[in-house]
Amino acid sequence: MKREFFFWLEKLKITPAERQAVSVVMGLLLIFGTLNMTLSSAQPFAGDQYSELEKKFEQRTAQLKMKKQKRMQRYYPPVTQQRTMVVEVDTVPEETTNKRPPKKEAEDKGSEQNKLINVNKADRETLKLLPGIGPAYSKRIILYRQENGGFKSVEELKKIKGIGEKRLEKLKPFVKLKDSK
């Protein structure tokens, strides 16, 4: 058997120095393998240390979720808050607006002249009946009317912030400046 082993080694064509190196490495591998199997392996952490780490992880996760929720509320507020914010952007004191009840459109079943809204005399609710005019625009119209003494031409509506050519073209068929008798 010894001969067969050497014969096999000669087939590999390795030098005697290489044979010694391989045998030393094999011997060390055998020694360390047996030592590893006989010695017990140590656990990295005890169970109570894991629970402490889990608590810290959960606390940090909760903090990060709270920060994300605050950020999301700041950039994407609920729909009710968005409506409130739009109303609060351009406010006109309530005392400056006319407090007459708006005219009902059903009562004005007359000619085209009766359906026109006088922007120089209409209150806030009546102005809201115009296409594209909401609470903010109606307040701006009333404020402009009070500061400048009314509108002299329909084109003057463009001086109100947010009313441009397109919106004015939509408004022209429904707007008048003077009452007809």
mmCIF file of C-alpha atoms in Angstrom:
data_model
loop_
_atom_site.group_PDB
_atom_site.id
_atom_site.type_symbol
_atom_site.label_atom_id
_atom_site.label_comp_id
_atom_site.label_asym_id
_atom_site.label_seq_id
_atom_site.Cartn_x
_atom_site.Cartn_y
_atom_site.Cartn_z
ATOM 1 C CA MET A 1 0.000 0.000 0.000
ATOM 2 C CA LYS A 2 2.851 2.324 0.763
ATOM 3 C CA ARG A 3 4.168 1.707 -2.716
ATOM 4 C CA GLU A 4 0.823 2.545 -4.314
ATOM 5 C CA PHE A 5 0.700 5.782 -2.380
ATOM 6 C CA PHE A 6 4.146 6.819 -3.555
ATOM 7 C CA PHE A 7 3.318 5.693 -7.066
ATOM 8 C CA TRP A 8 0.250 7.906 -6.979
ATOM 9 C CA LEU A 9 2.322 10.838 -5.688
ATOM 10 C CA GLU A 10 4.765 10.352 -8.544
ATOM 11 C CA LYS A 11 1.901 10.507 -11.010
ATOM 12 C CA LEU A 12 1.082 13.957 -9.619
ATOM 13 C CA LYS A 13 4.640 15.017 -10.461
ATOM 14 C CA ILE A 14 5.195 17.116 -7.337
ATOM 15 C CA THR A 15 8.576 17.758 -5.801
ATOM 16 C CA PRO A 16 9.590 16.428 -2.354
ATOM 17 C CA ALA A 17 9.350 19.968 -0.897
ATOM 18 C CA GLU A 18 5.793 20.285 -2.144
ATOM 19 C CA ARG A 19 4.987 16.878 -0.647
ATOM 20 C CA GLN A 20 6.217 18.054 2.762
ATOM 21 C CA ALA A 21 4.180 21.274 2.531
ATOM 22 C CA VAL A 22 1.005 19.375 1.610
ATOM 23 C CA SER A 23 1.514 16.894 4.433
ATOM 24 C CA VAL A 24 2.037 19.703 6.974
ATOM 25 C CA VAL A 25 -1.134 21.487 5.795
ATOM 26 C CA MET A 26 -3.086 18.226 5.993
ATOM 27 C CA GLY A 27 -1.782 17.588 9.498
ATOM 28 C CA LEU A 28 -2.745 21.102 10.677
ATOM 29 C CA LEU A 29 -6.177 20.734 9.128
ATOM 30 C CA LEU A 30 -6.690 17.478 10.986
ATOM 31 C CA ILE A 31 -5.521 18.987 14.317
ATOM 32 C CA PHE A 32 -7.689 22.124 14.052
ATOM 33 C CA GLY A 33 -10.710 20.119 12.913
ATOM 34 C CA THR A 34 -10.568 17.905 15.994
ATOM 35 C CA LEU A 35 -10.033 20.906 18.295
ATOM 36 C CA ASN A 36 -13.049 22.657 16.772
ATOM 37 C CA MET A 37 -15.275 19.644 17.328
ATOM 38 C CA THR A 38 -14.168 19.141 20.948
ATOM 39 C CA LEU A 39 -14.489 22.765 22.092
ATOM 40 C CA SER A 40 -18.005 24.184 22.681
ATOM 41 C CA SER A 41 -19.075 27.179 20.612
ATOM 42 C CA ALA A 42 -19.931 30.401 22.473
ATOM 43 C CA GLN A 43 -23.214 32.258 21.845
ATOM 44 C CA PRO A 44 -22.693 35.860 20.716
ATOM 45 C CA PHE A 45 -25.517 37.334 22.882
ATOM 46 C CA ALA A 46 -27.674 36.107 25.685
ATOM 47 C CA GLY A 47 -31.473 36.136 25.304
ATOM 48 C CA ASP A 48 -32.005 39.206 27.499
ATOM 49 C CA GLN A 49 -29.571 41.212 25.384
ATOM 50 C CA TYR A 50 -31.603 40.374 22.279
ATOM 51 C CA SER A 51 -34.797 41.639 23.921
ATOM 52 C CA GLU A 52 -33.058 44.894 24.851
ATOM 53 C CA LEU A 53 -31.898 45.368 21.260
ATOM 54 C CA GLU A 54 -35.404 44.643 19.976
ATOM 55 C CA LYS A 55 -36.887 47.315 22.295
ATOM 56 C CA LYS A 56 -34.395 49.919 21.054
ATOM 57 C CA PHE A 57 -35.143 48.952 17.455
ATOM 58 C CA GLU A 58 -38.918 49.289 18.000
ATOM 59 C CA GLN A 59 -38.493 52.692 19.687
ATOM 60 C CA ARG A 60 -36.376 54.014 16.829
ATOM 61 C CA THR A 61 -38.840 52.645 14.273
ATOM 62 C CA ALA A 62 -41.733 54.384 16.051
ATOM 63 C CA GLN A 63 -39.797 57.680 16.070
ATOM 64 C CA LEU A 64 -39.105 57.439 12.354
ATOM 65 C CA LYS A 65 -42.773 56.675 11.605
ATOM 66 C CA MET A 66 -43.871 59.737 13.601
ATOM 67 C CA LYS A 67 -41.442 61.964 11.697
ATOM 68 C CA LYS A 68 -42.730 60.589 8.397
ATOM 69 C CA GLN A 69 -46.360 61.180 9.397
ATOM 70 C CA LYS A 70 -45.601 64.791 10.387
ATOM 71 C CA ARG A 71 -43.827 65.355 7.083
ATOM 72 C CA MET A 72 -46.720 63.849 5.128
ATOM 73 C CA GLN A 73 -49.269 65.985 6.991
ATOM 74 C CA ARG A 74 -47.228 69.094 6.246
ATOM 75 C CA TYR A 75 -46.965 68.439 2.512
ATOM 76 C CA TYR A 76 -50.263 66.589 2.002
ATOM 77 C CA PRO A 77 -52.797 68.006 4.462
ATOM 78 C CA PRO A 78 -56.263 66.443 4.692
ATOM 79 C CA VAL A 79 -58.844 67.722 2.205
ATOM 80 C CA THR A 80 -60.759 69.712 4.835
ATOM 81 C CA GLN A 81 -57.625 71.659 5.776
ATOM 82 C CA GLN A 82 -56.871 72.413 2.120
ATOM 83 C CA ARG A 83 -60.278 74.011 1.665
ATOM 84 C CA THR A 84 -59.787 76.045 4.822
ATOM 85 C CA MET A 85 -56.384 77.226 3.670
ATOM 86 C CA VAL A 86 -57.768 78.391 0.309
ATOM 87 C CA VAL A 87 -60.442 80.441 2.030
ATOM 88 C CA GLU A 88 -57.962 81.973 4.459
ATOM 89 C CA VAL A 89 -55.469 83.062 1.796
ATOM 90 C CA ASP A 90 -57.508 86.026 0.518
ATOM 91 C CA THR A 91 -59.857 87.250 3.184
ATOM 92 C CA VAL A 92 -61.932 90.387 3.128
ATOM 93 C CA PRO A 93 -63.508 91.536 6.387
ATOM 94 C CA GLU A 94 -67.158 90.550 6.605
ATOM 95 C CA GLU A 95 -68.157 94.165 7.365
ATOM 96 C CA THR A 96 -67.028 95.289 3.905
ATOM 97 C CA THR A 97 -69.347 92.976 1.975
ATOM 98 C CA ASN A 98 -73.014 93.554 1.285
ATOM 99 C CA LYS A 99 -75.225 91.369 3.438
ATOM 100 C CA ARG A 100 -78.227 91.265 1.142
ATOM 101 C CA PRO A 101 -79.510 87.801 0.256
ATOM 102 C CA PRO A 102 -78.609 86.721 -3.294
ATOM 103 C CA LYS A 103 -81.208 86.941 -6.028
ATOM 104 C CA LYS A 104 -82.623 83.618 -7.087
ATOM 105 C CA GLU A 105 -82.097 82.752 -10.733
ATOM 106 C CA ALA A 106 -85.504 81.087 -10.870
ATOM 107 C CA GLU A 107 -87.211 84.436 -10.234
ATOM 108 C CA ASP A 108 -85.390 86.052 -13.166
ATOM 109 C CA LYS A 109 -87.061 84.133 -15.999
ATOM 110 C CA GLY A 110 -87.221 87.211 -18.187
ATOM 111 C CA SER A 111 -84.945 88.276 -20.972
ATOM 112 C CA GLU A 112 -81.182 87.864 -21.258
ATOM 113 C CA GLN A 113 -80.786 91.261 -19.569
ATOM 114 C CA ASN A 114 -82.273 89.885 -16.302
ATOM 115 C CA LYS A 115 -79.746 87.042 -16.174
ATOM 116 C CA LEU A 116 -76.749 89.383 -16.267
ATOM 117 C CA ILE A 117 -75.028 90.172 -12.972
ATOM 118 C CA ASN A 118 -73.985 93.713 -12.179
ATOM 119 C CA VAL A 119 -70.430 93.425 -10.838
ATOM 120 C CA ASN A 120 -70.625 96.955 -9.426
ATOM 121 C CA LYS A 121 -73.545 96.143 -7.097
ATOM 122 C CA ALA A 122 -73.640 92.358 -6.625
ATOM 123 C CA ASP A 123 -72.898 90.863 -3.233
ATOM 124 C CA ARG A 124 -70.493 87.997 -2.637
ATOM 125 C CA GLU A 125 -73.064 85.210 -3.039
ATOM 126 C CA THR A 126 -74.363 86.639 -6.305
ATOM 127 C CA LEU A 127 -70.845 86.976 -7.696
ATOM 128 C CA LYS A 128 -70.268 83.288 -6.942
ATOM 129 C CA LEU A 129 -72.976 82.486 -9.508
ATOM 130 C CA LEU A 130 -70.641 83.658 -12.276
ATOM 131 C CA PRO A 131 -68.718 80.862 -14.034
ATOM 132 C CA GLY A 132 -65.232 80.398 -12.594
ATOM 133 C CA ILE A 133 -65.837 82.774 -9.674
ATOM 134 C CA GLY A 134 -65.593 81.299 -6.209
ATOM 135 C CA PRO A 135 -65.278 82.756 -2.713
ATOM 136 C CA ALA A 136 -61.754 84.109 -3.229
ATOM 137 C CA TYR A 137 -62.497 85.821 -6.555
ATOM 138 C CA SER A 138 -65.764 87.293 -5.269
ATOM 139 C CA LYS A 139 -63.919 88.811 -2.307
ATOM 140 C CA ARG A 140 -61.265 90.241 -4.621
ATOM 141 C CA ILE A 141 -63.923 91.778 -6.868
ATOM 142 C CA ILE A 142 -65.660 93.400 -3.902
ATOM 143 C CA LEU A 143 -62.371 94.654 -2.489
ATOM 144 C CA TYR A 144 -61.330 96.137 -5.849
ATOM 145 C CA ARG A 145 -64.782 97.722 -6.230
ATOM 146 C CA GLN A 146 -64.504 99.384 -2.793
ATOM 147 C CA GLU A 147 -60.965 100.659 -3.372
ATOM 148 C CA ASN A 148 -61.529 101.978 -6.914
ATOM 149 C CA GLY A 149 -65.179 102.999 -6.886
ATOM 150 C CA GLY A 150 -66.519 100.303 -9.198
ATOM 151 C CA PHE A 151 -65.735 99.026 -12.673
ATOM 152 C CA LYS A 152 -65.918 101.359 -15.662
ATOM 153 C CA SER A 153 -65.436 98.591 -18.256
ATOM 154 C CA VAL A 154 -65.620 94.813 -18.310
ATOM 155 C CA GLU A 155 -61.943 94.709 -19.330
ATOM 156 C CA GLU A 156 -61.101 96.236 -15.936
ATOM 157 C CA LEU A 157 -61.854 92.812 -14.372
ATOM 158 C CA LYS A 158 -58.421 91.704 -15.629
ATOM 159 C CA LYS A 159 -56.840 93.897 -12.946
ATOM 160 C CA ILE A 160 -58.070 91.405 -10.344
ATOM 161 C CA LYS A 161 -55.452 88.829 -9.435
ATOM 162 C CA GLY A 162 -56.174 85.531 -11.174
ATOM 163 C CA ILE A 163 -58.554 86.840 -13.848
ATOM 164 C CA GLY A 164 -56.887 86.689 -17.232
ATOM 165 C CA GLU A 165 -58.038 86.683 -20.846
ATOM 166 C CA LYS A 166 -59.551 83.199 -20.774
ATOM 167 C CA ARG A 167 -61.529 83.696 -17.574
ATOM 168 C CA LEU A 168 -62.687 87.123 -18.751
ATOM 169 C CA GLU A 169 -63.988 85.633 -22.013
ATOM 170 C CA LYS A 170 -66.054 83.165 -19.983
ATOM 171 C CA LEU A 171 -67.398 85.971 -17.780
ATOM 172 C CA LYS A 172 -68.323 88.547 -20.464
ATOM 173 C CA PRO A 173 -71.688 87.002 -21.444
ATOM 174 C CA PHE A 174 -72.863 87.100 -17.812
ATOM 175 C CA VAL A 175 -71.524 90.473 -16.634
ATOM 176 C CA LYS A 176 -72.996 93.947 -16.802
ATOM 177 C CA LEU A 177 -71.801 97.248 -15.330
ATOM 178 C CA LYS A 178 -75.020 99.297 -14.996
ATOM 179 C CA ASP A 179 -78.609 98.477 -14.145
ATOM 180 C CA SER A 180 -81.059 98.926 -16.997
ATOM 181 C CA LYS A 181 -84.515 100.232 -16.233
#
